[in-house]
Amino acid sequence: MGRPPLPIWKEFRTAVPAEEGKRRADMECRHCRTVVKNARPTNLLRHRVGCPGLTDDVRLRVEEADDRPAPAPAPIRQSAVAAGHSDEEETVVERPHASESRRPALGKRSRHENGDGGNLERLASQFTEKIAEVIECQRRELQLRREELEFQRESFATKMEDKRRAREEERQARREQREADRQERMDLARIENEKNLAFLKAVMESSGQQRK
């Protein structure tokens, strides 16, 4: 009974069978259809790290399967033949635990952590870019608002200046009208006085002629 296959082999299927004594099999990834030639566990693990078709949940499931200890095999009975012992005597020898014979690959956890760190860095970079875009958009909106307020201020100042000039012109026109009215009244009074003086002069001349 051979050793159980590593969990990583479950994520691949045989593309080209192995040749006896020459080469290993070529394995095709079940997620991205990439063929790993002369497949070894290290090659398969290396492909899994950068597999574009491997989702996060599947990656987590596979890594948990890698970390899970393999079931202990049944004890194997061996016939112990030694001097002074019967041929029928048997000794029970337990095979070492698979987890003891197969040490965890160095750097596996670090690759996982590095992957998480890379994801965090990528998310942080994307978040920073989004924040920068939002800030830039708000800055442009504020600049447009500032220009709009400046235009409104200039327009309001122009309107106020036009109103001030209109009021000044209106006051000037009223002053000129009052001056013209006053001059007209003075002219009328002068003419009326001249008429009265002429009438009195004519009356006086007529009275003088009658006395003579």
Backbone as a ProteinNet text record, in pm:
[ID]
protein_1_A
[PRIMARY]
MGRPPLPIWKEFRTAVPAEEGKRRADMECRHCRTVVKNARPTNLLRHRVGCPGLTDDVRLRVEEADDRPAPAPAPIRQSAVAAGHSDEEETVVERPHASESRRPALGKRSRHENGDGGNLERLASQFTEKIAEVIECQRRELQLRREELEFQRESFATKMEDKRRAREEERQARREQREADRQERMDLARIENEKNLAFLKAVMESSGQQRK
[TERTIARY]
85.5	0	87.7	79	163.1	112.1	191.2	152.5	35	-56.7	-168.2	-116.2	-177.8	-130.1	-150.7	-62.6	-76.4	-203.5	-262	-384.9	-366.1	-242	-220.4	-250.8	-232.1	-257.7	-405.6	-494	-637.3	-678.7	-594.2	-626.3	-578	-521.3	-470.1	-522.5	-520.6	-554.1	-445.4	-430.1	-320.6	-347.3	-250	-259.5	-181.8	-58.2	24.4	76.1	45.4	90.3	242.5	288.4	432.8	489	617.1	687	777.9	773.9	848.2	997.6	1055.3	1199.4	1250.5	1162.8	1211.1	1164.1	1037	985.5	858.4	823.8	700	584.6	465.4	346	332.9	267.3	229.5	89.4	73.4	-53.4	-117.6	-249.5	-325.5	-403.2	-391	-461.3	-612.2	-689.4	-834.8	-898.7	-822.4	-880.1	-847.3	-723.1	-685.3	-641.8	-647	-615.5	-468.4	-383.5	-241.3	-178.3	-90.8	-25.3	111.5	135.5	265.3	339.6	447.1	520.2	613.6	632.9	720.7	686.2	558.8	503.4	566.6	603.6	648.7	568.1	563.6	488.7	534.6	667.7	716.3	666.6	667.9	617.1	468.9	393.7	250.1	222.3	296.7	278.6	315.6	423.7	464.2	357.4	297.5	189.9	68.1	37.3	-81.6	-69.3	53.1	72.2	30.2	64.8	30.8	-81.1	-161.5	-269.3	-374.4	-400.8	-500.6	-644.1	-669.4	-806.7	-845	-752.9	-779.3	-841.1	-965.5	-1033.6	-982.1	-1016.7	-966.7	-1021.5	-1150.2	-1206.5	-1144	-1121.2	-1057	-912.6	-841.8	-704.2	-696.5	-791.3	-794.2	-822.9	-917	-949.6	-829	-756.7	-640.7	-530.8	-506.9	-401.5	-438.4	-567.4	-608.8	-589	-615.7	-593.1	-444.7	-357	-212.7	-169.5	-229.3	-190.3	-250.7	-359.8	-426	-339.7	-314	-229.1	-297.2	-217.3	-269.6	-308.4	-410.8	-451.8	-340.8	-330.6	-224.6	-258.1	-164.7	-191.8	-203.8	-264.2	-281.7	-146.4	-130.6	-1.4	28.2	153	199.4	266.8	224.4	283.2	401.6	508.2	626.9	666.5	711.8	759.9	901.4	918.2	1052.1	1113.4	1218.5	1287.6	1420	1436.3	1560.7	1589.8	1712.1	1750.2	1672.7	1622.5	1548	1402.5	1352.4	1211.7	1155.2	1025	958.3	931.5	922.5	889.6	749.5	663.5	525.6	506.4	610.2	596.3	600.1	515.1	506.2	520.9	577	596.5	519.5	444.7	367.3	455.8	474	556.3	468.1	456.6	376.5	464.6	410.5	482.1	478	584.5	583.1	470.9	422.9	313.4	356.1	263.1	296.4	341.2	283.1	320.3	463.8	518.9	656.9	752.3	713.9	801.5	795.8	679.7	666.9	660	770.6	774.5	707.8	645	582.2	686.6	650.4	742.2	773.9	903.8	944.1	892.4	846	799.3	656.6	584.9	445.5	361.4	375.9	298.8	342.8	476.2	524.1	469.3	454.8	395.6	252.2	180.8	41.6	33.7	122.6	121.7	166.9	268.3	311.7	200.3	121.7	8.4	-93.3	-122.4	-215.1	-158.1	-25.6	35.9	29.2	51.3	39.8	-101	-200.2	-339.6	-369.5	-319.2	-342.2	-274.9	-151.9	-84	-159.6	-209.3	-284.1	-413.5	-483.6	-606.3	-576.3	-466.4	-429.2	-394.7	-323.7	-289.9	-415.6	-508.1	-633.1	-713.7	-717.6	-790.5	-727.8	-593.9	-525.4	-555	-555.3	-586.3	-729.1	-824.1	-962.9	-975.3	-908.3	-912.8	-853	-741.1	-678.7	-773.1	-843.3	-938.7	-1053	-1103.8	-1212.6	-1166.2	-1044.3	-991	-972.1	-920.1	-900.7	-1034.6	-1135.8	-1269.1	-1326.8	-1313.2	-1363.1	-1286.5	-1155.3	-1076.7	-1124.7	-1153.6	-1203.4	-1340.6	-1425.5	-1557.5	-1545.2	-1453.6	-1432.4	-1378	-1287	-1233.6	-1343.6	-1429.8	-1541.1	-1636.8	-1662.9	-1751	-1689.9	-1557.8	-1489.8	-1498.6	-1477.5	-1488	-1630.8	-1728.3	-1867.9	-1901	-1854.4	-1878.7	-1808.4	-1687.1	-1616.1	-1692.5	-1745.2	-1824.2	-1950.3	-2017.5	-2137.3	-2104.2	-1989	-1950	-1925.4	-1853	-1828.8	-1959.6	-2048.4	-2177.2	-2257.9	-2256.9	-2329.5	-2268.9	-2134.6	-2069	-2103.4	-2108.6	-2145.2	-2288.4	-2378.7	-2518	-2530.1	-2459.4	-2464.2	-2407.4	-2300.2	-2243.1	-2339.9	-2406.8	-2505.9	-2620.7	-2666.1	-2774.3	-2729.7	-2605.1	-2555.2	-2548.2	-2499.7	-2493	-2632.9	-2725.8	-2862.8	-2923.3	-2901.4	-2953.2	-2887.5	-2756.4	-2686.7	-2738.2	-2759.2	-2813.3	-2954.8	-3032.8	-3169	-3169.1	-3081.1	-3071.5	-3025.7	-2929.6	-2882.8	-2994.3	-3073.1	-3184.6	-3288.5	-3315.6	-3411.6	-3359.4	-3229.6	-3172.7	-3183.9	-3151.7	-3161.6	-3306.3	-3399.6	-3540.9	-3587.5	-3543.8	-3580.9	-3521.5	-3397.3	-3334.6	-3407.4	-3447.1	-3520.6	-3656.2	-3723.9	-3854	-3838.2	-3733.1	-3711.8	-3682.1	-3599.7	-3567.9	-3691.5	-3774.3	-3898.3	-3991.2	-4001.6	-4086.3	-4031.7	-3899.1	-3839.3	-3866	-3854.9	-3882	-4027.7	-4117.5	-4259	-4287.1	-4223.6	-4243.2	-4186.9	-4071	-4013.8	-4103.1	-4153.9	-4243.9	-4369.5	-4420.7	-4541.1	-4513.1	-4396.4	-4360.1	-4345.3	-4283.2	-4268.2	-4404.9	-4497.6	-4632.8	-4699.9	-4683.2	-4745.3	-4684.4	-4550.8	-4485.6	-4531.5	-4544	-4589.4	-4732.7	-4816.4	-4955.1	-4961.8	-4880.9	-4880	-4826.9	-4725.8	-4670.1	-4773	-4847.7	-4951.2	-5061.6	-5096.7	-5202	-5155.3	-5030	-4977.5	-4970.8	-4927.5	-4921.1	-5061.3	-5156.9	-5295.3	-5351.1	-5319.9	-5368.5	-5304.7	-5179	-5109.4	-5166.8	-5201.9	-5257.4	-5396.2	-5472	-5605.9	-5598.2	-5499.7	-5488.1	-5452.5	-5375.1	-5338.8	-5460.4
-120.5	0	123.7	211.3	329.7	445.8	552.6	671.8	739.6	799.2	871.1	993.6	1029.2	1145.6	1274.3	1371	1502.4	1571.6	1660.4	1730.1	1812	1855.8	1939	1864.6	1728.1	1651.5	1652.9	1675.6	1676.1	1795.8	1900.3	2018.9	2007.8	1891.9	1870.9	1737.5	1722.9	1595.4	1565.3	1438.4	1395	1437.5	1508.7	1548.1	1450.6	1418.1	1320.3	1221.7	1091.5	994.5	989.6	942	930.2	813.4	822.1	714.8	644.2	516.3	436.4	464.8	517.4	538.8	657.7	735	847	981.3	997.9	1129.4	1112.6	1219.9	1221.9	1265.9	1252.9	1288.8	1440.9	1484.6	1625.1	1642.1	1738.5	1758.2	1889.5	1884.8	2003.6	2058.3	2189.2	2253.8	2252.8	2215	2210.3	2350.1	2450.8	2584.6	2677.1	2669.7	2759.9	2686.4	2552.1	2468.3	2477.4	2524.4	2530.6	2393.3	2350.9	2220.6	2239.1	2166.6	2167	2042	2059.9	1946.4	1888.2	1755.2	1683.1	1722.1	1702	1757.4	1694.7	1781.1	1743.5	1824.2	1782.9	1860.9	2005.9	2027.2	2165.7	2248.3	2187.4	2259.8	2291.7	2192.8	2214.4	2320.8	2317.3	2420.4	2558.1	2563.4	2691.7	2745.1	2654.6	2699	2745.3	2675.7	2712.5	2852.8	2892.2	3025.6	3134.8	3117.6	3221	3184.1	3083	3038.7	3148.4	3195.7	3302.5	3255.3	3125.9	3077	3025.2	3028.7	2975.2	3084	3063.4	3162.7	3155.6	3258.9	3266.2	3153	3118.5	3013.4	2877.6	2851.1	2724.7	2722.1	2836	2842.6	2815.5	2874.8	2852.4	2706.7	2645.7	2504.6	2415.2	2442.9	2360.2	2376.1	2500.2	2521.5	2458.3	2463.1	2394.8	2243.5	2190.2	2047.2	2013.5	2105.9	2083.1	2078.9	2168.3	2176.1	2064.5	1999.9	1896.4	1770.1	1709.7	1589	1470.7	1390.3	1272	1165.7	1082.6	977.4	875	828.3	731.5	595.9	534.1	402.3	293.8	182.8	70.1	8.5	-42.7	-104.2	-225	-243.9	-353.6	-458.7	-578.4	-688.3	-745.9	-756.5	-814.2	-940	-1032.4	-1157.5	-1136.5	-1156.2	-1139.2	-1277.4	-1303.3	-1431.7	-1408.2	-1459.3	-1441.1	-1569.5	-1575.8	-1694.8	-1699.1	-1820.1	-1838.5	-1803.7	-1761.1	-1726.8	-1819.8	-1843.7	-1931	-1855.7	-1929.9	-1867.5	-1811.7	-1861.6	-1815.4	-1687.1	-1647.2	-1524.7	-1404.3	-1308.5	-1187.6	-1065.8	-965	-838.5	-728.6	-652	-540.1	-417	-364.7	-244.5	-137.6	-28.3	83.7	172.7	206.9	295.6	437.6	510.5	649.3	728.8	824.8	911.1	987.4	995.8	1061.4	1203.8	1264.7	1405.2	1418.5	1307.6	1312.1	1287.3	1192.9	1165.1	1275.4	1335.5	1444.4	1576.5	1643.4	1772.9	1879	1974.8	2080	2155.1	2185.5	2255.9	2393	2422.2	2552.4	2662.8	2766.4	2880.6	2872.6	2760.1	2749.9	2856.2	2864.1	2966.2	3106	3118	3250.6	3288.7	3186.1	3219.5	3262.7	3193	3231.6	3371.8	3393.1	3526	3631.3	3595	3690.9	3719.3	3613.8	3637.2	3730.5	3705.4	3795.9	3936.1	3945.5	4078.5	4148.2	4069.2	4130.3	4176.7	4095.3	4137.6	4263.5	4268	4388.2	4509.6	4490.3	4602.7	4647.6	4549.9	4586.3	4658.2	4606.9	4673.8	4813.2	4824.5	4956.3	5051.7	5000.2	5085.1	5128.6	5033.9	5069.8	5168.9	5147	5240	5378.6	5382.5	5512	5581.2	5503.9	5563.5	5616.6	5539.8	5586.3	5714.2	5716.8	5837.1	5955.3	5931.1	6039.2	6088.6	5995.3	6036.4	6117.6	6072.8	6146.9	6286.1	6293.9	6424.4	6514.1	6458.4	6538	6586.4	6497.4	6536.5	6647	6632.7	6736.7	6866.9	6855.8	6976.8	7049.6	6973.4	7035.8	7098	7027.3	7083.9	7212.9	7213.4	7335.6	7447.8	7412.6	7514.6	7572.2	7484.8	7533.2	7617.7	7573.7	7651.1	7786.5	7787.6	7913.8	8008.2	7953.4	8036.6	8086.9	7999.7	8041.9	8153	8138.9	8243.2	8372.7	8361.4	8481.9	8551.4	8471.4	8530	8596.3	8529	8588.1	8716	8716.5	8837.1	8952.8	8924.3	9029.3	9075.2	8980.3	9018	9103.7	9066.3	9144.7	9283.6	9290.4	9420.9	9507.3	9445.4	9521.8	9572.5	9486.2	9529	9642.9	9632.8	9739.2	9868.9	9858.3	9979	10039.9	9956.9	10009	10076.7	10016	10077.5	10209.9	10211.9	10336.6	10446.3	10412.8	10511.8	10556.2	10460	10496.8	10591.2	10563.4	10653.7	10790.7	10791.6	10920	10998.7	10931.6	11000.6	11049.7	10969.2	11011.8	11134.6	11134.5	11252.5	11374.8	11354.1	11466	11518.7	11427.6	11471.4	11547.3	11501.7	11574.4	11712.7	11721	11852.9	11946.3	11893.7	11977.3	12018.7	11926.6	11959.3	12066.2	12052.3	12154.8	12290.6	12289	12415.7	12476.6	12393.4	12445.2	12500.1	12430.5	12480	12613.5	12621.4	12747.6	12861.5	12832.8	12937.7	12979.2	12881.6	12914.3	13000.1	12967.2	13048.7	13191	13201.5	13335.3	13415.2	13349.9	13419.8	13464.5	13376.9	13413.6	13530.1	13526.4	13636.4	13766.9	13755.4	13877.9	13935.3	13849.4	13897.2	13959.4	13893.7	13946.7	14082.9	14097.7	14227.2	14333.6	14296.5	14392.7	14436.7	14342	14377.7	14474.6	14444.3	14530.8	14671.7	14675.8	14806.1	14884.1	14817.5	14885.1	14935	14853.8	14895.7	15018.3	15015.2	15130	15254.3	15235	15348.2	15407	15324.3	15372.5	15444.5	15393.1	15458.1	15596.3	15602.7	15730.1	15831.3	15789.1	15879.2	15926.6	15840.7	15878.2	15977.1	15959.8	16052.4	16189.5	16195.4	16322.3	16397.1	16332	16396.5	16450.8	16381.4	16428.5	16555.8	16571.8	16692	16811.9	16791.5	16901.4	16948
0	0	0	-106.8	-119	-35.9	-36.2	37.5	-32.1	44.8	-19.3	-93	-206.3	-282.3	-203	-229.5	-165.6	-215	-131.8	-175.3	-302.5	-328.6	-446.2	-575	-574.1	-696	-733.4	-635.6	-665.5	-750.5	-752.5	-831.3	-975.8	-1014.2	-1149.7	-1202.5	-1334.1	-1397.2	-1501.2	-1530.9	-1617.1	-1761.3	-1817.8	-1958.3	-2047.1	-2004.8	-2076.6	-1972.5	-1986.6	-1885.3	-1875.7	-1762.3	-1740.6	-1821.1	-1855.4	-1924.6	-1824.5	-1825.2	-1727.6	-1739.2	-1631.5	-1624.2	-1701.6	-1766.3	-1847.1	-1794.1	-1778.8	-1741.3	-1658.8	-1588.3	-1512.3	-1602.2	-1546.9	-1625.3	-1635.7	-1743.8	-1759.3	-1702	-1611.6	-1542	-1587.5	-1604.7	-1646.2	-1525.9	-1504.3	-1392.4	-1418.9	-1318.5	-1333.3	-1332.5	-1295.4	-1279.9	-1397.4	-1448.7	-1558.4	-1684.6	-1684.8	-1802.5	-1843.1	-1754.2	-1785.5	-1763.6	-1855.7	-1847.2	-1782.6	-1674	-1605.8	-1650.4	-1726	-1780.5	-1675.3	-1686.4	-1593.9	-1450.3	-1413.6	-1289.6	-1166.7	-1075.3	-942.4	-841.1	-716.6	-617	-608.5	-620.8	-612.9	-731.1	-852	-968.9	-953.7	-903.1	-886.5	-781.7	-670.7	-567.9	-621.5	-700.9	-758.7	-854.8	-932.4	-1022.1	-943.2	-834.2	-756.5	-697.8	-661.7	-603.1	-701.5	-829.7	-927	-1021.4	-988.6	-1077.9	-1092.3	-1216.7	-1233	-1218.1	-1232.3	-1223.2	-1086.9	-992.6	-858.7	-772.7	-731.8	-648.7	-505.2	-427.3	-289.5	-203.4	-222.3	-138.3	-170.3	-300.8	-337.3	-287.9	-300.6	-253.2	-102.3	-28	116.6	148.8	75.2	99.2	71.1	-36.8	-71.1	32.5	77.5	176.8	309.8	345.7	468	454.8	335.2	313.2	321.9	275	287.1	432.7	513.9	654.8	739	691.7	770.4	772.2	888.4	893.7	825.9	760	690.8	792.6	762.9	857.8	877.8	1001.1	1033.8	972.5	904.8	844.6	951.2	912.3	1004.9	1037.5	1155.9	1193.3	1105.8	1077.9	992.1	1080.5	1058.7	1135.5	1057.2	1121.6	1059.5	1137.2	1060.6	1123	1171.7	1294.4	1353	1372.2	1298	1306.8	1376.4	1488.3	1564.2	1641.9	1688	1765.7	1894.7	1927.4	2051.2	2039.6	1922.1	1902.2	1797.1	1806.6	1711.8	1584.1	1471.9	1344.7	1343.2	1435.6	1434.6	1513.6	1592	1669.8	1575.9	1604.8	1522.3	1610.7	1556.4	1628.6	1557.7	1637.3	1581.3	1575.4	1456.8	1437.2	1375.9	1442.6	1390	1303.7	1187.7	1096.7	1152.2	1140.9	1191.8	1128.4	1205.5	1158.1	1033.5	943.3	816.2	837	939.1	960.9	1007.3	1072.5	1116.9	1001.3	909.4	797	693	678.9	579.9	654.5	658.5	726.3	637.8	698.8	617.1	536.3	414.9	326	382.6	384.4	436	345.1	406.8	328.9	285.8	317.6	275.2	341.3	474	544.8	503.7	480.2	440.1	304.2	212.6	82.8	99.4	188	212.8	271.4	370.7	431.2	331.5	249.3	147.9	49.7	15.9	-73	-11.4	118.9	187.6	194.8	222	226.4	91.8	-16.2	-149.1	-177.9	-136	-154.8	-75.9	48.8	129.8	67.6	17.8	-47.3	-171.6	-249.5	-369.3	-333.6	-229.8	-186.2	-132.6	-55.3	-3.1	-116.2	-218.1	-332.3	-407.4	-429.1	-496.6	-414.2	-281.9	-194.7	-200.1	-199.6	-207.3	-339.4	-449.5	-579.8	-583	-526	-522.6	-441	-324.2	-241	-316.1	-387.1	-464.2	-573.8	-640.6	-743.9	-684.1	-566.9	-501.9	-462.1	-405.6	-364.8	-485.9	-594.7	-716.1	-770.9	-769.8	-817	-729.7	-598	-508.3	-527	-553.1	-575.8	-701.6	-806.4	-928.9	-906.2	-830.8	-801	-721.1	-624.1	-545.7	-632.8	-726.4	-815.8	-904.4	-958	-1039.6	-957	-834.7	-746.8	-714.1	-690.9	-662.7	-783.3	-903.4	-1023.3	-1042.7	-1013.9	-1026.5	-927.6	-802.9	-703.3	-741.3	-796.9	-840.7	-953.4	-1046.8	-1154.9	-1101	-1006.2	-946.6	-871	-802.4	-729.3	-825.6	-935.1	-1033.7	-1097.5	-1126.8	-1185.2	-1088.2	-960.5	-860.3	-846.2	-846.7	-837.6	-958.4	-1076.6	-1196.7	-1187.8	-1139.8	-1125.4	-1024.5	-913	-813.3	-868.7	-945.9	-1007.2	-1107.7	-1185.5	-1280.3	-1206.4	-1097.2	-1019.7	-959.3	-909.4	-851	-956.4	-1073.3	-1180.6	-1222.1	-1227.3	-1264.8	-1161.6	-1032	-928.8	-937.4	-963.5	-975.6	-1095.1	-1206.2	-1323.6	-1297.4	-1224.3	-1192.6	-1101.9	-1000.8	-914.3	-992.8	-1082.8	-1164.7	-1254.3	-1310	-1395.3	-1313.7	-1190.4	-1106.7	-1070.2	-1039.8	-1009.4	-1129	-1246.9	-1366.7	-1393.2	-1368.3	-1389.6	-1291.3	-1164.5	-1066.9	-1103.8	-1150.3	-1191.4	-1310.8	-1403.7	-1520.3	-1478.8	-1387.4	-1339.7	-1267.2	-1184	-1112.4	-1208.7	-1308.9	-1406.2	-1484.8	-1515.8	-1588.3	-1502.7	-1374.5	-1286.9	-1274.7	-1264.7	-1256	-1383.8	-1496.6	-1622.6	-1630.2	-1587.4	-1590	-1494.6	-1375.8	-1280.4	-1335.8	-1400.7	-1458.3	-1568	-1651.2	-1757.6	-1697.9	-1592.2	-1527.4	-1464.4	-1404.2	-1345.8	-1453.7	-1563.8	-1673.5	-1726.9	-1736	-1781.2	-1682.9	-1553.6	-1452.4	-1456.1	-1470.3	-1477.5	-1601.2	-1710.9	-1833.2	-1817.4	-1751.7	-1730	-1638.3	-1527.9	-1436.7	-1507.6	-1588.9	-1661.8	-1757.9	-1822.4	-1915.1	-1839.5	-1721.9	-1641.5	-1595.2	-1550.5	-1502.5	-1616.6	-1732.6	-1846.9	-1887.2	-1880.1	-1914.4	-1813.4	-1686.5	-1582.9	-1600.5	-1634.2	-1654.9	-1772.5	-1876.7	-1993.9	-1964.4	-1881.8	-1848.2	-1762.1	-1675.5	-1594	-1680.9	-1776.6	-1864	-1941.5
[MASK]
++++++++++++++++++++++++++++++++++++++++++++++++++++++++++++++++++++++++++++++++++++++++++++++++++++++++++++++++++++++++++++++++++++++++++++++++++++++++++++++++++++++++++++++++++++++++++++++++++++++++++++++++++++

